[in-house]
PDB file of C-alpha atoms in Angstrom:
ATOM      1  CA  LEU A   1      99.186  31.502  42.063  1.00  0.00           C
ATOM      2  CA  CYS A   2      95.502  31.493  43.098  1.00  0.00           C
ATOM      3  CA  ALA A   3      96.315  33.729  46.077  1.00  0.00           C
ATOM      4  CA  GLU A   4      97.671  36.369  43.696  1.00  0.00           C
ATOM      5  CA  LEU A   5      94.755  36.422  41.268  1.00  0.00           C
ATOM      6  CA  GLY A   6      91.856  38.835  41.534  1.00  0.00           C
ATOM      7  CA  PRO A   7      88.458  37.772  42.901  1.00  0.00           C
ATOM      8  CA  GLN A   8      86.869  37.375  39.462  1.00  0.00           C
ATOM      9  CA  SER A   9      89.673  35.273  37.952  1.00  0.00           C
ATOM     10  CA  LEU A  10      88.444  31.931  39.253  1.00  0.00           C
ATOM     11  CA  GLY A  11      84.924  31.158  40.388  1.00  0.00           C
ATOM     12  CA  ALA A  12      84.860  28.216  42.732  1.00  0.00           C
ATOM     13  CA  THR A  13      86.608  25.094  43.848  1.00  0.00           C
ATOM     14  CA  VAL A  14      84.337  22.089  43.459  1.00  0.00           C
ATOM     15  CA  ILE A  15      85.062  19.284  45.924  1.00  0.00           C
ATOM     16  CA  THR A  16      84.209  16.127  44.053  1.00  0.00           C
ATOM     17  CA  LEU A  17      83.104  13.085  46.067  1.00  0.00           C
ATOM     18  CA  TYR A  18      82.548  15.316  49.076  1.00  0.00           C
ATOM     19  CA  ARG A  19      82.095  13.100  52.116  1.00  0.00           C
ATOM     20  CA  THR A  20      82.915  14.971  55.328  1.00  0.00           C
ATOM     21  CA  PRO A  21      83.172  18.580  56.472  1.00  0.00           C
ATOM     22  CA  SER A  22      86.960  18.195  56.616  1.00  0.00           C
ATOM     23  CA  ASP A  23      86.944  18.031  52.800  1.00  0.00           C
ATOM     24  CA  ILE A  24      85.803  21.656  52.687  1.00  0.00           C
ATOM     25  CA  LEU A  25      87.710  22.739  55.774  1.00  0.00           C
ATOM     26  CA  ALA A  26      90.988  21.494  54.247  1.00  0.00           C
ATOM     27  CA  VAL A  27      90.473  23.726  51.204  1.00  0.00           C
ATOM     28  CA  GLU A  28      89.590  26.664  53.458  1.00  0.00           C
ATOM     29  CA  LEU A  29      92.777  26.043  55.449  1.00  0.00           C
ATOM     30  CA  LEU A  30      94.870  25.917  52.270  1.00  0.00           C
ATOM     31  CA  GLN A  31      93.396  29.187  51.079  1.00  0.00           C
ATOM     32  CA  LYS A  32      94.154  30.787  54.430  1.00  0.00           C
ATOM     33  CA  ALA A  33      97.702  29.361  54.500  1.00  0.00           C
ATOM     34  CA  THR A  34      98.447  30.796  51.050  1.00  0.00           C
ATOM     35  CA  GLY A  35      97.252  34.225  52.131  1.00  0.00           C
ATOM     36  CA  SER A  36      94.535  34.412  49.518  1.00  0.00           C
ATOM     37  CA  ALA A  37      93.073  37.906  49.609  1.00  0.00           C
ATOM     38  CA  SER A  38      90.009  36.683  47.715  1.00  0.00           C
ATOM     39  CA  PRO A  39      89.294  33.081  48.725  1.00  0.00           C
ATOM     40  CA  LEU A  40      87.383  30.995  46.228  1.00  0.00           C
ATOM     41  CA  ARG A  41      83.919  29.684  46.941  1.00  0.00           C
ATOM     42  CA  VAL A  42      84.187  26.063  48.014  1.00  0.00           C
ATOM     43  CA  VAL A  43      81.413  23.944  46.545  1.00  0.00           C
ATOM     44  CA  PRO A  44      80.692  20.411  47.750  1.00  0.00           C
ATOM     45  CA  LEU A  45      79.618  17.984  45.033  1.00  0.00           C
ATOM     46  CA  PHE A  46      77.283  15.209  46.117  1.00  0.00           C
ATOM     47  CA  GLU A  47      77.474  12.553  43.420  1.00  0.00           C
ATOM     48  CA  THR A  48      76.672   9.052  44.607  1.00  0.00           C
ATOM     49  CA  VAL A  49      73.407   7.928  46.200  1.00  0.00           C
ATOM     50  CA  ASP A  50      75.195   7.528  49.545  1.00  0.00           C
ATOM     51  CA  ASP A  51      76.600  11.072  49.194  1.00  0.00           C
ATOM     52  CA  LEU A  52      73.121  12.430  48.464  1.00  0.00           C
ATOM     53  CA  ILE A  53      71.679  10.676  51.517  1.00  0.00           C
ATOM     54  CA  ARG A  54      74.478  12.073  53.730  1.00  0.00           C
ATOM     55  CA  ALA A  55      74.339  15.580  52.221  1.00  0.00           C
ATOM     56  CA  PRO A  56      72.041  17.212  54.811  1.00  0.00           C
ATOM     57  CA  THR A  57      73.991  15.762  57.740  1.00  0.00           C
ATOM     58  CA  THR A  58      77.400  16.805  56.438  1.00  0.00           C
ATOM     59  CA  MET A  59      76.198  20.285  55.537  1.00  0.00           C
ATOM     60  CA  LYS A  60      74.595  20.680  58.966  1.00  0.00           C
ATOM     61  CA  GLU A  61      77.954  19.906  60.590  1.00  0.00           C
ATOM     62  CA  LEU A  62      79.480  22.767  58.595  1.00  0.00           C
ATOM     63  CA  PHE A  63      76.636  25.176  59.287  1.00  0.00           C
ATOM     64  CA  GLN A  64      77.037  24.577  63.015  1.00  0.00           C
ATOM     65  CA  LEU A  65      80.435  26.312  62.774  1.00  0.00           C
ATOM     66  CA  SER A  66      79.674  30.016  63.189  1.00  0.00           C
ATOM     67  CA  TRP A  67      82.987  31.085  61.652  1.00  0.00           C
ATOM     68  CA  PHE A  68      82.114  29.029  58.549  1.00  0.00           C
ATOM     69  CA  LEU A  69      78.766  30.804  58.173  1.00  0.00           C
ATOM     70  CA  GLU A  70      80.566  34.132  58.481  1.00  0.00           C
ATOM     71  CA  ARG A  71      83.210  33.045  55.957  1.00  0.00           C
ATOM     72  CA  ILE A  72      80.553  32.127  53.366  1.00  0.00           C
ATOM     73  CA  LYS A  73      78.467  35.190  54.266  1.00  0.00           C
ATOM     74  CA  TYR A  74      75.454  32.902  54.645  1.00  0.00           C
ATOM     75  CA  LYS A  75      75.597  31.926  50.960  1.00  0.00           C
ATOM     76  CA  GLN A  76      76.436  28.375  49.903  1.00  0.00           C
ATOM     77  CA  GLU A  77      76.589  26.734  46.531  1.00  0.00           C
ATOM     78  CA  ILE A  78      75.990  22.979  46.511  1.00  0.00           C
ATOM     79  CA  MET A  79      76.492  20.839  43.430  1.00  0.00           C
ATOM     80  CA  ILE A  80      74.510  17.691  42.826  1.00  0.00           C
ATOM     81  CA  GLY A  81      75.628  15.091  40.346  1.00  0.00           C
ATOM     82  CA  TYR A  82      73.406  12.989  38.164  1.00  0.00           C
ATOM     83  CA  SER A  83      75.768  10.538  36.446  1.00  0.00           C
ATOM     84  CA  ASP A  84      77.284   8.745  39.430  1.00  0.00           C
ATOM     85  CA  SER A  85      74.002   8.385  41.280  1.00  0.00           C
ATOM     86  CA  ALA A  86      72.371   6.983  38.127  1.00  0.00           C
ATOM     87  CA  LYS A  87      75.258   4.524  37.714  1.00  0.00           C
ATOM     88  CA  ASP A  88      74.983   3.597  41.412  1.00  0.00           C
ATOM     89  CA  ALA A  89      71.309   2.873  41.630  1.00  0.00           C
ATOM     90  CA  GLY A  90      69.586   3.392  38.285  1.00  0.00           C
ATOM     91  CA  ARG A  91      67.752   6.426  36.941  1.00  0.00           C
ATOM     92  CA  LEU A  92      64.570   6.125  39.004  1.00  0.00           C
ATOM     93  CA  THR A  93      66.281   5.712  42.374  1.00  0.00           C
ATOM     94  CA  SER A  94      68.800   8.385  41.427  1.00  0.00           C
ATOM     95  CA  ALA A  95      66.068  10.879  40.515  1.00  0.00           C
ATOM     96  CA  TRP A  96      64.229  10.193  43.777  1.00  0.00           C
ATOM     97  CA  GLU A  97      67.377  10.538  45.923  1.00  0.00           C
ATOM     98  CA  LEU A  98      68.323  13.759  44.095  1.00  0.00           C
ATOM     99  CA  TYR A  99      64.841  15.119  44.763  1.00  0.00           C
ATOM    100  CA  LYS A 100      64.888  14.193  48.469  1.00  0.00           C
ATOM    101  CA  ALA A 101      68.423  15.543  48.965  1.00  0.00           C
ATOM    102  CA  GLN A 102      67.446  18.880  47.427  1.00  0.00           C
ATOM    103  CA  GLU A 103      64.368  19.134  49.650  1.00  0.00           C
ATOM    104  CA  LYS A 104      66.400  18.429  52.775  1.00  0.00           C
ATOM    105  CA  ILE A 105      69.245  20.747  51.774  1.00  0.00           C
ATOM    106  CA  ALA A 106      66.785  23.576  51.110  1.00  0.00           C
ATOM    107  CA  ALA A 107      65.105  23.045  54.500  1.00  0.00           C
ATOM    108  CA  LEU A 108      68.473  22.933  56.263  1.00  0.00           C
ATOM    109  CA  CYS A 109      69.636  26.121  54.567  1.00  0.00           C
ATOM    110  CA  LYS A 110      66.405  27.831  55.533  1.00  0.00           C
ATOM    111  CA  GLU A 111      66.922  26.720  59.146  1.00  0.00           C
ATOM    112  CA  TYR A 112      70.434  28.240  59.196  1.00  0.00           C
ATOM    113  CA  LYS A 113      69.398  31.285  57.127  1.00  0.00           C
ATOM    114  CA  VAL A 114      71.819  30.294  54.373  1.00  0.00           C
ATOM    115  CA  GLN A 115      70.991  31.351  50.830  1.00  0.00           C
ATOM    116  CA  VAL A 116      71.599  28.211  48.797  1.00  0.00           C
ATOM    117  CA  THR A 117      72.295  27.926  45.101  1.00  0.00           C
ATOM    118  CA  LEU A 118      71.957  24.397  43.827  1.00  0.00           C
ATOM    119  CA  PHE A 119      74.421  23.659  41.054  1.00  0.00           C
ATOM    120  CA  HIS A 120      73.276  21.032  38.572  1.00  0.00           C
ATOM    121  CA  GLY A 121      75.817  19.228  36.406  1.00  0.00           C
ATOM    122  CA  ARG A 122      73.801  18.338  33.313  1.00  0.00           C
ATOM    123  CA  GLY A 123      74.827  16.105  30.454  1.00  0.00           C
ATOM    124  CA  GLY A 124      73.037  15.173  27.272  1.00  0.00           C
ATOM    125  CA  THR A 125      71.329  11.962  28.332  1.00  0.00           C
ATOM    126  CA  VAL A 126      68.562  11.684  30.906  1.00  0.00           C
ATOM    127  CA  GLY A 127      70.860   9.599  33.102  1.00  0.00           C
ATOM    128  CA  ARG A 128      73.311  12.507  33.169  1.00  0.00           C
ATOM    129  CA  GLY A 129      70.652  15.078  34.091  1.00  0.00           C
ATOM    130  CA  GLY A 130      69.755  15.848  30.486  1.00  0.00           C
ATOM    131  CA  GLY A 131      66.354  16.327  28.968  1.00  0.00           C
ATOM    132  CA  PRO A 132      64.279  19.406  28.213  1.00  0.00           C
ATOM    133  CA  THR A 133      65.684  22.297  30.253  1.00  0.00           C
ATOM    134  CA  TYR A 134      62.386  24.027  31.036  1.00  0.00           C
ATOM    135  CA  ILE A 135      60.782  20.822  32.297  1.00  0.00           C
ATOM    136  CA  ALA A 136      63.890  19.860  34.273  1.00  0.00           C
ATOM    137  CA  ILE A 137      64.013  23.201  36.098  1.00  0.00           C
ATOM    138  CA  ASN A 138      60.298  23.249  36.830  1.00  0.00           C
ATOM    139  CA  SER A 139      60.471  19.671  38.124  1.00  0.00           C
ATOM    140  CA  GLN A 140      62.799  20.579  40.972  1.00  0.00           C
ATOM    141  CA  PRO A 141      61.415  20.391  44.510  1.00  0.00           C
ATOM    142  CA  PRO A 142      59.460  23.456  45.677  1.00  0.00           C
ATOM    143  CA  GLY A 143      61.693  25.996  47.392  1.00  0.00           C
ATOM    144  CA  THR A 144      64.951  24.780  45.848  1.00  0.00           C
ATOM    145  CA  ILE A 145      65.083  27.383  43.092  1.00  0.00           C
ATOM    146  CA  ASP A 146      64.388  30.790  44.565  1.00  0.00           C
ATOM    147  CA  GLY A 147      65.465  32.795  41.540  1.00  0.00           C
ATOM    148  CA  ARG A 148      68.938  31.222  41.732  1.00  0.00           C
ATOM    149  CA  LEU A 149      70.259  28.313  39.755  1.00  0.00           C
ATOM    150  CA  ARG A 150      73.629  27.237  38.480  1.00  0.00           C
ATOM    151  CA  VAL A 151      73.982  24.690  35.727  1.00  0.00           C
ATOM    152  CA  THR A 152      76.880  23.344  33.777  1.00  0.00           C
ATOM    153  CA  GLU A 153      76.130  21.940  30.364  1.00  0.00           C
ATOM    154  CA  GLN A 154      78.521  19.134  29.553  1.00  0.00           C
ATOM    155  CA  GLY A 155      79.890  17.455  26.486  1.00  0.00           C
ATOM    156  CA  GLU A 156      77.947  17.586  23.264  1.00  0.00           C
ATOM    157  CA  MET A 157      75.266  19.776  24.859  1.00  0.00           C
ATOM    158  CA  ILE A 158      77.508  22.860  24.790  1.00  0.00           C
ATOM    159  CA  GLU A 159      77.449  22.930  20.982  1.00  0.00           C
ATOM    160  CA  ALA A 160      73.768  21.938  20.839  1.00  0.00           C
ATOM    161  CA  GLN A 161      72.631  24.624  23.318  1.00  0.00           C
ATOM    162  CA  PHE A 162      75.073  27.453  22.584  1.00  0.00           C
ATOM    163  CA  GLY A 163      76.563  26.726  19.134  1.00  0.00           C
ATOM    164  CA  SER A 164      74.948  29.647  17.340  1.00  0.00           C
ATOM    165  CA  PRO A 165      73.806  33.056  18.575  1.00  0.00           C
ATOM    166  CA  GLY A 166      70.124  32.363  17.906  1.00  0.00           C
ATOM    167  CA  ILE A 167      70.108  29.005  19.687  1.00  0.00           C
ATOM    168  CA  ALA A 168      72.191  30.432  22.561  1.00  0.00           C
ATOM    169  CA  LEU A 169      69.696  33.279  23.017  1.00  0.00           C
ATOM    170  CA  ARG A 170      66.767  30.840  23.037  1.00  0.00           C
ATOM    171  CA  THR A 171      68.587  28.571  25.528  1.00  0.00           C
ATOM    172  CA  LEU A 172      69.207  31.517  27.855  1.00  0.00           C
ATOM    173  CA  GLU A 173      65.557  32.597  27.528  1.00  0.00           C
ATOM    174  CA  VAL A 174      64.444  29.103  28.590  1.00  0.00           C
ATOM    175  CA  TYR A 175      66.802  29.091  31.591  1.00  0.00           C
ATOM    176  CA  VAL A 176      65.794  32.578  32.752  1.00  0.00           C
ATOM    177  CA  THR A 177      62.062  31.970  32.279  1.00  0.00           C
ATOM    178  CA  ALA A 178      62.079  28.661  34.143  1.00  0.00           C
ATOM    179  CA  THR A 179      64.320  29.976  36.942  1.00  0.00           C
ATOM    180  CA  LEU A 180      62.106  33.010  37.547  1.00  0.00           C
ATOM    181  CA  GLN A 181      58.889  30.996  37.246  1.00  0.00           C
ATOM    182  CA  ALA A 182      59.924  28.175  39.614  1.00  0.00           C
ATOM    183  CA  PRO A 183      59.393  30.090  42.880  1.00  0.00           C
ATOM    184  CA  LEU A 184      56.225  31.761  41.557  1.00  0.00           C
ATOM    185  CA  ILE A 185      54.489  28.581  40.434  1.00  0.00           C
ATOM    186  CA  PRO A 186      56.146  25.738  42.350  1.00  0.00           C
ATOM    187  CA  PRO A 187      55.269  22.178  41.480  1.00  0.00           C
ATOM    188  CA  ALA A 188      53.153  20.205  43.897  1.00  0.00           C
ATOM    189  CA  PRO A 189      55.225  18.039  46.222  1.00  0.00           C
ATOM    190  CA  PRO A 190      55.060  14.310  45.545  1.00  0.00           C
ATOM    191  CA  SER A 191      52.418  12.391  47.409  1.00  0.00           C
ATOM    192  CA  ASP A 192      52.935   9.178  49.336  1.00  0.00           C
TER     193      ASP A 192
END
């Protein structure tokens, strides 16, 4: 069915608990085998602390495949998860590992000339990536939001952030302002 749908019908396939390049390559192979005229973007989701630590290495293995870079047209979306890493190691360790993974992913993408869009799965609580949107966006590592950001609001936050036209407009204003400001006024990197 996916092979028959137009390119705008479905956005992306998110590979949850992404561990090895074969996780993405299997989806690419399936899309090719079905004759998909408009293959979906394949987005790895790094959720656990171990996944976040391995993220740069596994992405580098993919980027070393020239046909893969051509397939993605040097644009890659990468999702990072907050809940599982917070459950794994606690909020502080999770936040630090998320920060370091984003820094390393951004540097790797720059090295391979890949335009990266980091995709944040946010929930309502701080442990699920919640908290004030403007502060959260402007707290990301320098160079990780270059005018591009993808976020999914989860659970009760959908109604809270987009339940009425006025609130939805204000929410979108906050997202746009913070996303455009982040590369112009990046936060200072953490010190040792």
